[in-house]
Coordinates of C-alpha atoms in Angstrom, one line a residue:
Chain A
M1 CA 0.1 0.1 0.2
S2 CA 1.1 3.4 -0.5
D3 CA -0.4 6.7 0.2
D4 CA -2.2 9.4 -2.1
A5 CA 0.9 11.4 -1.8
G6 CA 3.2 8.8 -3.4
R7 CA 4.7 7.1 -0.5
T8 CA 5.0 3.3 -0.5
R9 CA 5.0 1.1 2.4
V10 CA 8.2 -1.2 2.3
S11 CA 6.2 -4.5 3.2
E12 CA 4.2 -3.9 0.3
V13 CA 7.1 -3.0 -2.0
A14 CA 7.6 -6.7 -3.2
T15 CA 4.3 -7.4 -4.5
E16 CA 3.9 -3.8 -6.2
V17 CA 7.3 -4.6 -7.9
A18 CA 6.1 -7.9 -9.3
L19 CA 3.0 -6.3 -10.7
T20 CA 4.9 -3.6 -12.3
A21 CA 7.8 -5.4 -13.9
E22 CA 7.7 -3.8 -16.9
E23 CA 8.9 -0.4 -15.3
G24 CA 11.2 -2.5 -12.7
R25 CA 10.1 0.4 -10.0
P26 CA 7.8 0.0 -7.1
A27 CA 4.2 1.2 -7.7
V28 CA 2.4 3.7 -5.6
E29 CA -0.9 3.0 -3.8
E30 CA -2.6 4.1 -0.8
R31 CA -1.5 5.6 2.6
R32 CA -0.8 3.7 5.8
P33 CA -2.3 5.7 8.8
E34 CA 0.4 7.1 10.6
Q35 CA -0.9 5.7 14.1
E36 CA 0.0 2.2 13.0
A37 CA 3.5 2.6 12.6
C38 CA 4.5 2.4 16.3
A39 CA 2.2 -0.4 16.9
G40 CA 1.6 0.2 20.5
R41 CA 4.8 2.0 21.4
R42 CA 5.2 5.6 22.1
V43 CA 5.5 7.9 19.3
V44 CA 8.6 10.0 20.0
L45 CA 8.4 12.4 17.0
S46 CA 5.9 12.8 14.1
T47 CA 5.4 15.1 11.4
H48 CA 2.0 16.2 10.3
Q49 CA 1.4 17.6 6.9
L50 CA 4.8 19.0 7.4
T51 CA 5.5 21.3 4.4
K52 CA 8.0 23.8 3.5
D53 CA 8.4 26.3 0.8
F54 CA 11.3 28.3 -0.3
K55 CA 10.5 31.0 -2.6
G56 CA 8.3 29.1 -4.9
L57 CA 10.2 26.0 -4.4
R58 CA 8.6 23.2 -2.3
A59 CA 11.6 21.6 -0.4
V60 CA 9.1 19.5 1.9
D61 CA 5.9 18.4 0.7
H62 CA 3.1 17.4 3.0
L63 CA 5.2 15.1 5.0
D64 CA 3.8 12.6 7.5
L65 CA 6.2 10.3 9.5
S66 CA 6.4 8.7 12.8
V67 CA 9.3 7.8 15.0
C68 CA 8.6 5.3 17.8
E69 CA 10.4 4.8 21.0
G70 CA 13.4 3.0 20.9
D71 CA 13.6 3.2 17.1
V72 CA 16.9 3.9 15.2
F73 CA 15.2 5.5 12.4
G74 CA 16.8 5.9 9.2
F75 CA 16.1 9.1 7.1
L76 CA 17.3 8.3 3.5
G77 CA 17.6 10.5 0.5
P78 CA 19.6 11.9 -2.0
N79 CA 21.0 15.5 -1.7
G80 CA 18.2 17.8 -2.2
A81 CA 15.5 15.4 -1.2
G82 CA 14.4 17.7 1.7
K83 CA 16.3 15.8 4.6
T84 CA 18.0 18.6 6.2
T85 CA 15.0 21.1 5.6
T86 CA 13.0 18.6 7.7
I87 CA 15.5 18.3 10.4
R88 CA 15.6 22.2 10.8
M89 CA 11.8 22.2 11.0
I90 CA 12.1 19.4 13.6
L91 CA 14.6 21.5 15.5
G92 CA 12.7 24.3 15.3
L93 CA 15.2 26.2 13.3
I94 CA 13.1 27.0 10.5
Y95 CA 9.4 27.6 10.4
P96 CA 6.9 25.2 8.4
T97 CA 4.9 26.8 5.6
Q98 CA 2.3 24.3 6.5
G99 CA 2.0 21.5 9.2
H100 CA 3.6 21.0 12.3
V101 CA 6.2 18.4 14.2
Q102 CA 5.2 16.7 17.7
I103 CA 7.9 15.5 19.8
L104 CA 6.4 13.7 22.6
N105 CA 3.4 15.9 23.8
H106 CA 5.0 19.1 22.4
R107 CA 4.0 20.6 19.1
V108 CA 7.0 22.4 17.0
P109 CA 7.2 25.3 16.5
D110 CA 4.3 26.4 19.1
Q111 CA 6.0 24.6 22.1
R112 CA 9.4 24.5 20.8
L113 CA 11.2 25.1 24.0
D114 CA 9.3 22.5 25.7
A115 CA 10.1 20.1 22.7
L116 CA 13.5 20.7 22.5
R117 CA 14.1 19.8 26.3
H118 CA 13.7 16.2 25.0
V119 CA 16.1 16.5 21.9
G120 CA 19.5 16.4 21.1
G121 CA 21.2 16.8 17.8
F122 CA 22.8 18.4 15.0
V123 CA 22.1 19.8 11.6
D124 CA 24.5 19.9 8.8
V125 CA 28.2 20.1 10.1
P126 CA 28.4 20.4 13.7
A127 CA 29.5 24.1 14.7
F128 CA 31.3 24.9 17.9
Y129 CA 32.9 27.7 19.8
N130 CA 36.6 27.4 18.5
S131 CA 38.2 29.5 21.1
M132 CA 37.0 27.1 23.8
S133 CA 37.8 23.6 24.8
A134 CA 35.2 20.6 24.0
R135 CA 34.6 20.4 27.6
R136 CA 33.6 23.9 27.7
N137 CA 31.5 23.7 24.7
L138 CA 29.7 20.9 26.2
R139 CA 29.3 22.6 29.8
I140 CA 27.7 25.7 27.9
L141 CA 25.5 23.9 25.5
G142 CA 24.7 21.1 27.8
R143 CA 23.5 23.7 30.8
M144 CA 21.1 25.2 28.2
S145 CA 19.2 22.1 28.3
G146 CA 19.4 21.2 32.1
D147 CA 21.8 20.5 34.6
V148 CA 25.0 19.0 33.3
T149 CA 27.6 17.7 35.7
E150 CA 31.2 17.2 35.1
A151 CA 30.9 13.6 35.3
R152 CA 28.4 13.7 32.5
I153 CA 30.7 15.6 30.3
D154 CA 33.5 12.9 31.0
E155 CA 31.1 10.4 30.3
V156 CA 30.0 11.6 26.8
L157 CA 33.5 12.7 25.9
E158 CA 34.6 9.0 26.7
M159 CA 31.6 7.8 24.7
V160 CA 32.7 9.5 21.4
G161 CA 36.4 8.7 22.1
L162 CA 37.5 12.3 22.9
S163 CA 38.5 11.9 26.5
E164 CA 42.3 12.7 25.6
R165 CA 41.4 15.7 23.6
G166 CA 38.5 17.2 25.9
D167 CA 40.6 20.0 27.3
S168 CA 42.0 21.0 23.7
R169 CA 40.4 24.0 22.0
V170 CA 37.8 23.1 19.3
G171 CA 39.5 25.3 16.8
G172 CA 42.5 22.6 16.6
Y173 CA 40.0 19.9 16.0
S174 CA 39.7 17.7 12.8
H175 CA 36.4 17.3 10.7
G176 CA 35.9 14.0 12.4
M177 CA 36.5 15.1 16.1
R178 CA 33.9 17.8 15.3
Q179 CA 31.5 15.1 14.3
R180 CA 32.3 13.1 17.4
L181 CA 31.7 16.2 19.4
G182 CA 28.5 16.9 17.6
I183 CA 27.3 13.5 19.1
A184 CA 28.5 14.2 22.3
Q185 CA 26.9 17.5 22.6
A186 CA 23.6 15.8 21.3
L187 CA 24.0 13.1 24.2
I188 CA 25.0 15.4 26.9
H189 CA 21.5 15.9 28.4
R190 CA 20.2 12.6 28.2
P191 CA 17.5 13.4 25.5
A192 CA 14.6 11.0 24.7
L193 CA 15.4 11.8 20.7
I194 CA 18.6 12.1 19.2
I195 CA 18.7 13.5 15.8
L196 CA 21.9 13.0 13.5
D197 CA 22.3 14.7 10.2
E198 CA 24.8 12.4 8.3
P199 CA 26.9 12.0 11.2
T200 CA 29.6 10.1 9.4
S201 CA 30.0 12.5 6.8
G202 CA 33.8 13.2 6.2
L203 CA 34.9 10.6 8.5
D204 CA 37.6 8.1 7.7
P205 CA 36.6 4.4 7.6
Q206 CA 37.4 3.7 11.4
G207 CA 35.7 6.9 12.1
M208 CA 32.6 5.8 10.5
K209 CA 32.6 2.4 12.0
D210 CA 33.1 3.9 15.4
V211 CA 30.0 6.2 15.0
R212 CA 28.0 3.6 13.4
E213 CA 28.6 1.3 16.4
L214 CA 28.0 4.1 18.8
V215 CA 24.5 4.8 17.2
R216 CA 23.8 1.0 17.4
E217 CA 24.9 1.0 21.0
L218 CA 22.3 3.9 21.7
G219 CA 19.6 1.9 20.1
R220 CA 20.6 -1.2 22.2
Q221 CA 20.3 1.2 25.0
G222 CA 16.8 2.0 24.0
T223 CA 17.6 5.8 22.9
T224 CA 15.5 6.7 20.0
V225 CA 17.4 8.0 17.2
F226 CA 16.7 9.8 14.2
L227 CA 19.4 9.3 11.6
S228 CA 19.6 11.3 8.3
S229 CA 22.1 9.9 5.6
H230 CA 22.5 9.2 2.0
L231 CA 24.5 6.1 2.4
L232 CA 22.0 3.1 2.5
H233 CA 24.2 0.6 3.8
E234 CA 25.0 2.8 6.7
V235 CA 21.0 2.9 7.5
E236 CA 21.0 -0.9 6.6
Q237 CA 23.7 -1.6 9.1
V238 CA 22.4 0.7 12.1
C239 CA 18.6 1.4 11.6
N240 CA 15.3 -0.7 12.4
R241 CA 13.1 1.2 10.5
A242 CA 13.5 3.8 7.8
V243 CA 11.9 6.0 5.1
I244 CA 13.3 7.1 1.7
M245 CA 12.8 10.7 0.8
D246 CA 12.8 12.3 -2.6
K247 CA 12.2 15.4 -3.6
G248 CA 10.2 16.4 -0.3
R249 CA 8.2 13.5 -0.4
I250 CA 8.5 10.0 1.3
V251 CA 8.5 7.5 -1.4
V252 CA 9.0 4.4 0.9
E253 CA 8.8 3.7 4.6
G254 CA 8.8 0.7 6.9
P255 CA 11.1 -1.6 8.5
V256 CA 14.9 -1.7 7.3
S257 CA 14.8 -5.7 7.1
E258 CA 12.1 -5.1 4.4
L259 CA 13.8 -2.4 2.5
R260 CA 14.5 -4.5 -0.4
P261 CA 12.3 -5.8 -3.3
A262 CA 11.5 -9.5 -2.7
R263 CA 12.6 -10.0 -6.5
M264 CA 15.9 -11.2 -7.3
S265 CA 18.4 -11.1 -10.1
V266 CA 19.6 -14.3 -11.8
K267 CA 21.9 -14.7 -14.6
F268 CA 21.1 -17.3 -17.2
L269 CA 24.2 -18.5 -19.1
T270 CA 23.1 -19.5 -22.8
S271 CA 24.5 -19.2 -26.2
D272 CA 21.3 -17.6 -27.6
Q273 CA 20.7 -14.4 -25.6
P274 CA 18.2 -12.8 -28.5
R275 CA 16.0 -15.7 -28.1
A276 CA 16.3 -16.3 -24.5
A277 CA 15.3 -12.7 -23.9
E278 CA 12.2 -12.9 -26.3
V279 CA 11.2 -16.1 -24.7
L280 CA 11.6 -14.8 -21.0
G281 CA 10.0 -11.5 -21.9
R282 CA 6.7 -13.2 -22.8
L283 CA 6.7 -14.5 -19.2
L284 CA 4.2 -12.8 -16.7
G285 CA 6.0 -11.4 -14.0
V286 CA 9.5 -11.4 -15.3
G287 CA 11.1 -7.7 -14.7
S288 CA 14.0 -6.3 -16.4
I289 CA 16.1 -8.6 -19.0
A290 CA 19.4 -7.2 -19.9
E291 CA 22.4 -8.8 -21.6
S292 CA 25.1 -9.2 -18.8
G293 CA 28.5 -10.5 -20.5
A294 CA 29.0 -12.6 -23.8
E295 CA 26.8 -15.3 -23.0
S296 CA 24.7 -14.3 -20.2
L297 CA 21.2 -12.6 -19.5
R298 CA 20.4 -10.8 -16.4
V299 CA 16.9 -11.3 -15.5
T300 CA 15.0 -9.7 -12.5
A301 CA 11.9 -11.8 -11.3
G302 CA 10.3 -13.2 -8.3
D303 CA 12.2 -16.3 -6.6
G304 CA 9.2 -18.7 -7.8
L305 CA 9.6 -17.7 -11.4
V306 CA 13.1 -19.3 -11.8
P307 CA 12.1 -22.7 -12.5
E308 CA 9.4 -21.7 -14.8
M309 CA 11.6 -19.7 -16.6
V310 CA 14.0 -22.7 -17.1
R311 CA 11.3 -25.0 -18.2
H312 CA 10.1 -22.3 -21.0
L313 CA 13.8 -22.0 -22.3
V314 CA 14.2 -25.6 -22.6
A315 CA 10.8 -26.4 -24.2
E316 CA 11.9 -23.5 -26.7
G317 CA 15.3 -25.5 -27.5
I318 CA 17.6 -22.9 -26.0
D319 CA 20.5 -24.2 -24.0
V320 CA 20.7 -23.3 -20.6
R321 CA 24.2 -24.0 -19.1
A322 CA 23.3 -22.5 -15.9
V323 CA 21.3 -20.4 -13.7
V324 CA 23.3 -18.4 -10.9
P325 CA 22.1 -15.7 -8.5
A326 CA 23.4 -12.2 -10.0
V327 CA 24.8 -10.0 -7.2
E328 CA 22.1 -9.3 -4.7
Q329 CA 20.4 -6.4 -5.5
G330 CA 21.2 -4.3 -2.6
L331 CA 19.5 -1.1 -1.1
E332 CA 21.5 1.2 -3.4
D333 CA 19.7 -0.2 -6.5
F334 CA 16.4 -0.2 -4.7
F335 CA 17.1 3.4 -3.8
L336 CA 18.0 4.3 -7.2
Q337 CA 14.6 2.5 -8.4
L338 CA 12.5 4.5 -6.2
T339 CA 14.1 7.7 -6.3
G340 CA 14.1 7.3 -10.2
A341 CA 10.4 6.5 -10.1
S342 CA 9.9 9.5 -7.9
S343 CA 11.6 11.7 -10.6
E344 CA 9.4 10.1 -13.6
G345 CA 6.4 11.0 -11.4
N346 CA 7.3 14.5 -10.9
D347 CA 8.3 14.7 -14.6
Q348 CA 4.9 14.1 -15.8
Chain B
M1 CA 21.1 35.4 33.9
S2 CA 22.1 32.3 32.1
H3 CA 21.9 33.9 28.9
L4 CA 24.0 36.7 29.9
R5 CA 26.7 34.4 31.7
R6 CA 26.9 32.4 28.6
E7 CA 27.3 35.5 26.1
I8 CA 29.9 37.0 28.4
V9 CA 32.1 33.9 28.5
K10 CA 32.0 33.4 24.9
V11 CA 33.2 37.2 24.5
L12 CA 35.9 36.5 27.1
F13 CA 37.2 33.7 25.1
Q14 CA 37.4 35.5 21.8
R15 CA 41.1 36.9 21.0
R16 CA 39.2 39.8 19.0
T17 CA 37.8 41.0 22.4
Y18 CA 41.2 41.9 23.9
V19 CA 42.5 43.2 20.6
G20 CA 39.5 45.7 20.4
W21 CA 40.1 46.5 24.0
A22 CA 43.6 46.9 23.7
G23 CA 43.4 49.4 20.6
L24 CA 40.9 51.3 22.7
L25 CA 43.1 51.5 25.5
A26 CA 46.0 52.4 23.1
I27 CA 44.6 55.3 21.6
P28 CA 44.5 57.9 24.6
F29 CA 48.1 57.1 25.3
I30 CA 49.4 57.5 21.8
M31 CA 47.2 60.6 21.4
T32 CA 48.9 62.1 24.6
I33 CA 52.3 61.0 23.9
A34 CA 52.1 62.7 20.5
L35 CA 50.8 66.1 22.0
R36 CA 53.6 65.9 24.5
L37 CA 56.4 65.1 21.9
S38 CA 54.8 67.6 19.4
T39 CA 56.7 71.0 19.3
E40 CA 53.7 72.8 18.2
Q41 CA 50.5 72.5 20.2
P42 CA 47.0 72.9 18.7
S43 CA 45.8 76.4 19.1
E44 CA 42.4 77.3 20.4
G45 CA 39.7 76.5 18.0
H46 CA 41.8 74.2 16.1
G47 CA 41.8 70.7 15.8
P48 CA 39.4 68.3 17.4
P49 CA 37.5 69.5 20.6
F50 CA 39.5 69.9 23.9
F51 CA 42.9 69.2 22.2
S52 CA 44.2 72.5 22.5
S53 CA 43.3 72.5 26.2
I54 CA 45.4 69.0 26.9
A55 CA 48.8 70.7 27.2
S56 CA 47.4 72.8 30.3
N57 CA 45.5 70.1 32.2
G58 CA 45.7 66.3 31.6
L59 CA 42.2 66.1 32.6
F60 CA 41.1 67.0 29.4
V61 CA 42.7 63.8 27.6
P62 CA 39.7 61.6 28.4
L63 CA 37.4 64.4 27.0
A64 CA 39.3 64.7 24.2
A65 CA 39.6 61.1 23.6
L66 CA 36.0 60.8 23.9
A67 CA 35.0 63.6 21.3
F68 CA 37.8 62.3 18.9
L69 CA 36.6 58.9 19.0
S70 CA 33.0 59.5 18.8
F71 CA 33.3 60.7 15.3
F72 CA 34.2 57.4 13.7
L73 CA 36.2 54.7 15.7
L74 CA 33.5 54.4 18.3
P75 CA 30.8 53.9 16.0
L76 CA 33.0 51.4 14.0
V77 CA 33.7 49.4 17.2
S78 CA 29.9 49.6 18.0
A79 CA 29.1 48.5 14.3
M80 CA 31.1 45.4 14.2
T81 CA 30.5 44.5 17.7
G82 CA 26.5 44.7 17.0
S83 CA 26.9 43.1 13.5
F84 CA 28.6 39.8 15.0
V85 CA 25.7 39.3 17.3
I86 CA 23.5 37.2 15.1
A87 CA 25.0 37.5 11.5
G88 CA 28.6 36.5 13.0
E89 CA 27.3 33.4 14.9
A90 CA 25.2 32.7 11.5
E91 CA 28.7 32.8 9.9
T92 CA 30.4 30.3 12.1
G93 CA 27.4 28.0 12.4
T94 CA 27.1 28.2 16.0
L95 CA 23.7 30.1 15.7
K96 CA 22.2 26.9 15.1
T97 CA 23.9 25.1 17.4
L98 CA 22.6 27.6 20.1
L99 CA 19.0 27.5 18.8
T100 CA 18.8 23.7 18.7
R101 CA 18.8 24.1 22.5
P102 CA 15.7 25.0 24.5
V103 CA 16.4 28.5 24.8
S104 CA 14.1 31.6 23.9
R105 CA 15.3 33.4 20.7
S106 CA 14.1 36.8 22.1
G107 CA 16.4 35.7 25.3
V108 CA 19.1 34.9 23.3
L109 CA 19.1 38.2 21.2
L110 CA 18.5 40.4 24.3
A111 CA 21.4 39.0 25.9
K112 CA 23.8 39.4 23.0
W113 CA 22.7 42.8 22.8
F114 CA 23.6 43.7 26.2
V115 CA 26.7 42.0 26.0
A116 CA 27.6 43.8 22.8
V117 CA 26.7 47.2 24.6
L118 CA 28.8 46.0 27.7
Y119 CA 31.7 45.5 25.2
V120 CA 31.6 48.9 24.1
G121 CA 30.9 49.9 27.5
V122 CA 34.1 48.3 28.9
G123 CA 35.9 49.9 25.9
L124 CA 34.9 53.2 26.8
V125 CA 36.1 52.8 30.5
L126 CA 39.4 51.9 29.0
V127 CA 39.5 54.8 27.1
G128 CA 38.4 56.9 29.9
V129 CA 40.8 55.5 32.5
G130 CA 43.6 55.3 30.0
G131 CA 43.1 59.0 28.9
A132 CA 42.8 60.0 32.6
L133 CA 46.0 58.0 33.4
A134 CA 47.7 59.3 30.5
G135 CA 46.8 63.0 30.9
W136 CA 47.8 62.8 34.7
L137 CA 51.3 61.2 33.9
L138 CA 52.4 63.6 31.1
F139 CA 50.6 66.8 31.4
G140 CA 49.6 66.8 35.2
V141 CA 46.0 67.4 36.4
Q142 CA 44.4 70.5 37.9
P143 CA 41.0 72.0 38.4
L144 CA 39.3 72.0 35.0
T145 CA 38.2 75.1 33.4
T146 CA 34.6 75.0 31.9
F147 CA 33.1 76.5 28.8
S148 CA 31.4 79.1 31.2
G149 CA 34.9 80.1 32.4
G150 CA 34.3 78.7 35.9
Q151 CA 36.4 75.9 37.5
L152 CA 35.6 72.5 38.5
G153 CA 37.8 70.5 41.2
I154 CA 39.3 67.4 40.0
A155 CA 36.9 65.1 41.7
E156 CA 33.9 67.1 40.0
A157 CA 35.7 67.0 36.8
L158 CA 36.3 63.5 36.8
R159 CA 32.6 62.8 37.9
L160 CA 31.2 64.7 35.0
T161 CA 33.8 63.0 32.7
A162 CA 32.4 59.7 33.8
L163 CA 28.9 60.9 33.1
A164 CA 29.9 62.0 29.5
Y165 CA 31.3 58.5 29.1
A166 CA 27.9 57.0 30.2
I167 CA 26.0 59.4 28.0
S168 CA 28.2 58.5 25.2
L169 CA 27.8 54.9 25.8
V170 CA 24.0 55.4 25.4
G171 CA 24.4 57.0 21.9
M172 CA 26.7 54.0 21.0
A173 CA 24.1 51.7 21.8
C174 CA 22.1 53.1 19.4
I175 CA 24.5 51.9 16.8
V176 CA 24.9 48.5 18.4
S177 CA 21.1 48.3 18.2
L178 CA 21.2 49.3 14.5
A179 CA 23.9 46.6 13.9
V180 CA 22.0 44.0 15.9
A181 CA 18.8 44.8 13.9
L182 CA 20.8 44.6 10.5
S183 CA 22.5 41.5 11.7
T184 CA 19.0 39.6 12.0
V185 CA 18.4 40.2 8.2
T186 CA 21.7 39.1 6.9
D187 CA 24.0 36.3 7.6
S188 CA 27.1 38.1 6.8
S189 CA 28.6 40.0 9.8
L190 CA 30.6 42.2 7.2
T191 CA 27.5 43.2 5.3
A192 CA 25.7 44.2 8.5
A193 CA 28.7 46.3 9.7
V194 CA 29.2 47.9 6.7
G195 CA 25.5 48.7 6.4
T196 CA 25.3 50.1 9.9
L197 CA 28.4 52.3 9.0
V198 CA 26.8 53.6 6.0
I199 CA 23.5 54.6 7.8
V200 CA 25.5 56.3 10.5
L201 CA 27.5 58.2 7.9
I202 CA 24.3 59.3 6.0
L203 CA 22.9 60.3 9.2
Q204 CA 25.9 62.4 10.2
A205 CA 25.9 63.9 6.7
L206 CA 22.2 64.8 6.9
G207 CA 23.1 66.6 10.3
Q208 CA 25.9 68.9 8.5
F209 CA 23.2 70.5 5.9
S210 CA 20.9 73.2 7.2
Y211 CA 18.2 72.1 4.7
F212 CA 17.8 69.1 7.0
D213 CA 17.7 71.0 10.3
F214 CA 14.2 70.1 11.0
L215 CA 15.5 66.5 11.2
K216 CA 18.5 67.3 13.3
P217 CA 16.5 66.8 16.9
Y218 CA 15.6 63.2 15.7
L219 CA 19.1 62.2 14.5
F220 CA 20.9 60.4 17.4
T221 CA 24.1 60.9 15.4
A222 CA 23.3 64.7 15.6
R223 CA 23.7 64.1 19.5
F224 CA 26.9 62.8 19.7
E225 CA 28.3 66.0 21.3
D226 CA 25.5 66.9 23.6
W227 CA 27.6 65.9 26.5
F228 CA 29.7 69.0 26.0
N229 CA 26.9 70.6 27.8
L230 CA 28.3 69.0 30.8
L231 CA 31.2 71.4 30.7
R232 CA 28.9 74.5 31.1
Q233 CA 28.1 76.3 34.5
P234 CA 25.1 75.7 35.3
I235 CA 24.7 72.6 33.3
P236 CA 22.0 73.0 30.7
W237 CA 20.4 69.4 31.3
R238 CA 17.6 69.8 28.8
P239 CA 19.8 68.9 25.7
I240 CA 21.2 66.2 27.5
W241 CA 17.9 64.7 28.6
E242 CA 16.7 65.3 25.1
A243 CA 19.8 63.4 23.7
L244 CA 19.0 60.5 26.2
L245 CA 15.4 60.3 24.9
V246 CA 16.4 60.2 21.3
Y247 CA 18.8 57.5 22.0
S248 CA 16.2 55.5 23.8
G249 CA 13.8 55.8 21.3
Y250 CA 15.9 54.6 18.5
I251 CA 17.2 51.8 20.7
V252 CA 13.9 50.7 21.6
V253 CA 12.5 50.7 18.1
L254 CA 15.7 48.9 16.6
V255 CA 16.0 46.3 19.2
G256 CA 12.2 45.6 18.9
V257 CA 12.5 45.2 15.2
A258 CA 15.6 42.7 15.8
V259 CA 13.9 40.8 18.2
A260 CA 10.4 40.6 16.1
V261 CA 12.5 39.5 13.0
F262 CA 14.9 37.3 14.6
R263 CA 12.0 35.5 16.4
R264 CA 10.5 34.6 13.0
K265 CA 13.7 34.2 11.1
D266 CA 14.6 31.0 9.3
I267 CA 18.0 29.8 10.4
L268 CA 19.7 28.3 7.2
S269 CA 23.2 28.9 7.9

């Protein structure tokens, strides 16, 4: 199912995909009621018809999403999808043109101050007072959200691996250290919701790994995390639920475990590619067919179709030397399919 | 109070804070040393106000420094200080860091405005104290002859000098307020500072033409020398109160505009 605004629920994507095999892209149907998303868990963050226009350009378009308590929620989308604008609205930095955000029982922007007491995070590149130490930055920023002890400052510095540099001026910090400090300042007042905007951006591989492990650990501890990223595998690694956004709208949402189509790609090794393609193309449920190497066809279709495809090829007298799984279609392909579909939809 | 404490700490941790204050402290010393070493002293009616009197009484140094700096350098410092309030933090990205915390935008802006005025105030104290010290060391001090020909004791002269500085601070607060207002509509502190200076210079220019005399009572820039009245006997308080009223009007309106704009501003930087 998908909503009238073009959103697709992940769990339904597989079915949709099989039915729209010619395009190889998920279909768009009706909306899932927002309340269903948390299934009994408390909704920590939700947006309601959230919309933002900038000088005639719609950056976020009637966005409805909900993040449940304990979720590590992936907020995916390509550059310009409206992720950062959405986060800015959640954090009360910019005013929605329409709609509102709800953080626990507080509406943003109307009850921004009450809402922000429960939120920690950063948007874009975390920025600090360069002439001060990390410790002093944390002290200043943390105390804006409540009482913060020196022990807590030590604790978050330890968590992000900055203990040894906590007393150094932030002006001398590398990009990666600033990202870590950004996470530390998000955590300092033990908020119910942590919002991280591309936290691994600019980090080296080890830094990325550390940050992802930290986010996973936060999730294990029951902290609700809203993680914006354009790195699909990152979301796959650390999140339990996700939405994919494009051009200001959600194009798919649901559990990350389902965030891939049920179709699979297989390679048929055959010497008669044109005829094999013709035969397979006549079968209902077969998706894309493409030549893949000299004697191989890459075919996308549901799992159950493979035996039938083989039978048809053999019946037509076409040699099938082997059928092998193609490299598994990952989130990257899926993401491109979805955002590609969205682009086409908008172009029309 | 927490807003104020935070803003004060931030200012005290910036190197440019001390560079600015050091520059302001140096000016009366440089001025006094230059006059002391000069073979030709400025004659009556020539040069900046009070300069010709310095050689006879070091108490005139802080007054001369104030009159001299009020024309351009103090407005420049005030404009730069005020312009950094919002636009400067937007440039460095710390504005968004600040505003993702549960803090009132009005409270943040008012605290920043106050600390910017406080910064200029400390600068003025340094100029005044530095001027008095330099004047005492290089020319000595004695009872001060007023415009009316009477004399003021040293303590009374210093008290009136301090009052002159306080009145000037309120005048400079107008410039800070203008810069703060402009800094809420741009994300460039340089644009806000230049914009402020351009407006101040235009207002000063308007005050120079008799055609615009009808405007003069309402131009805060035309009030920068009203503290001279403190050196008359008896002191004509009316122009001084009028100046303070005009200053206050500008401050209230400009800070009000700044608060109104900032409360609804989209923080995109």
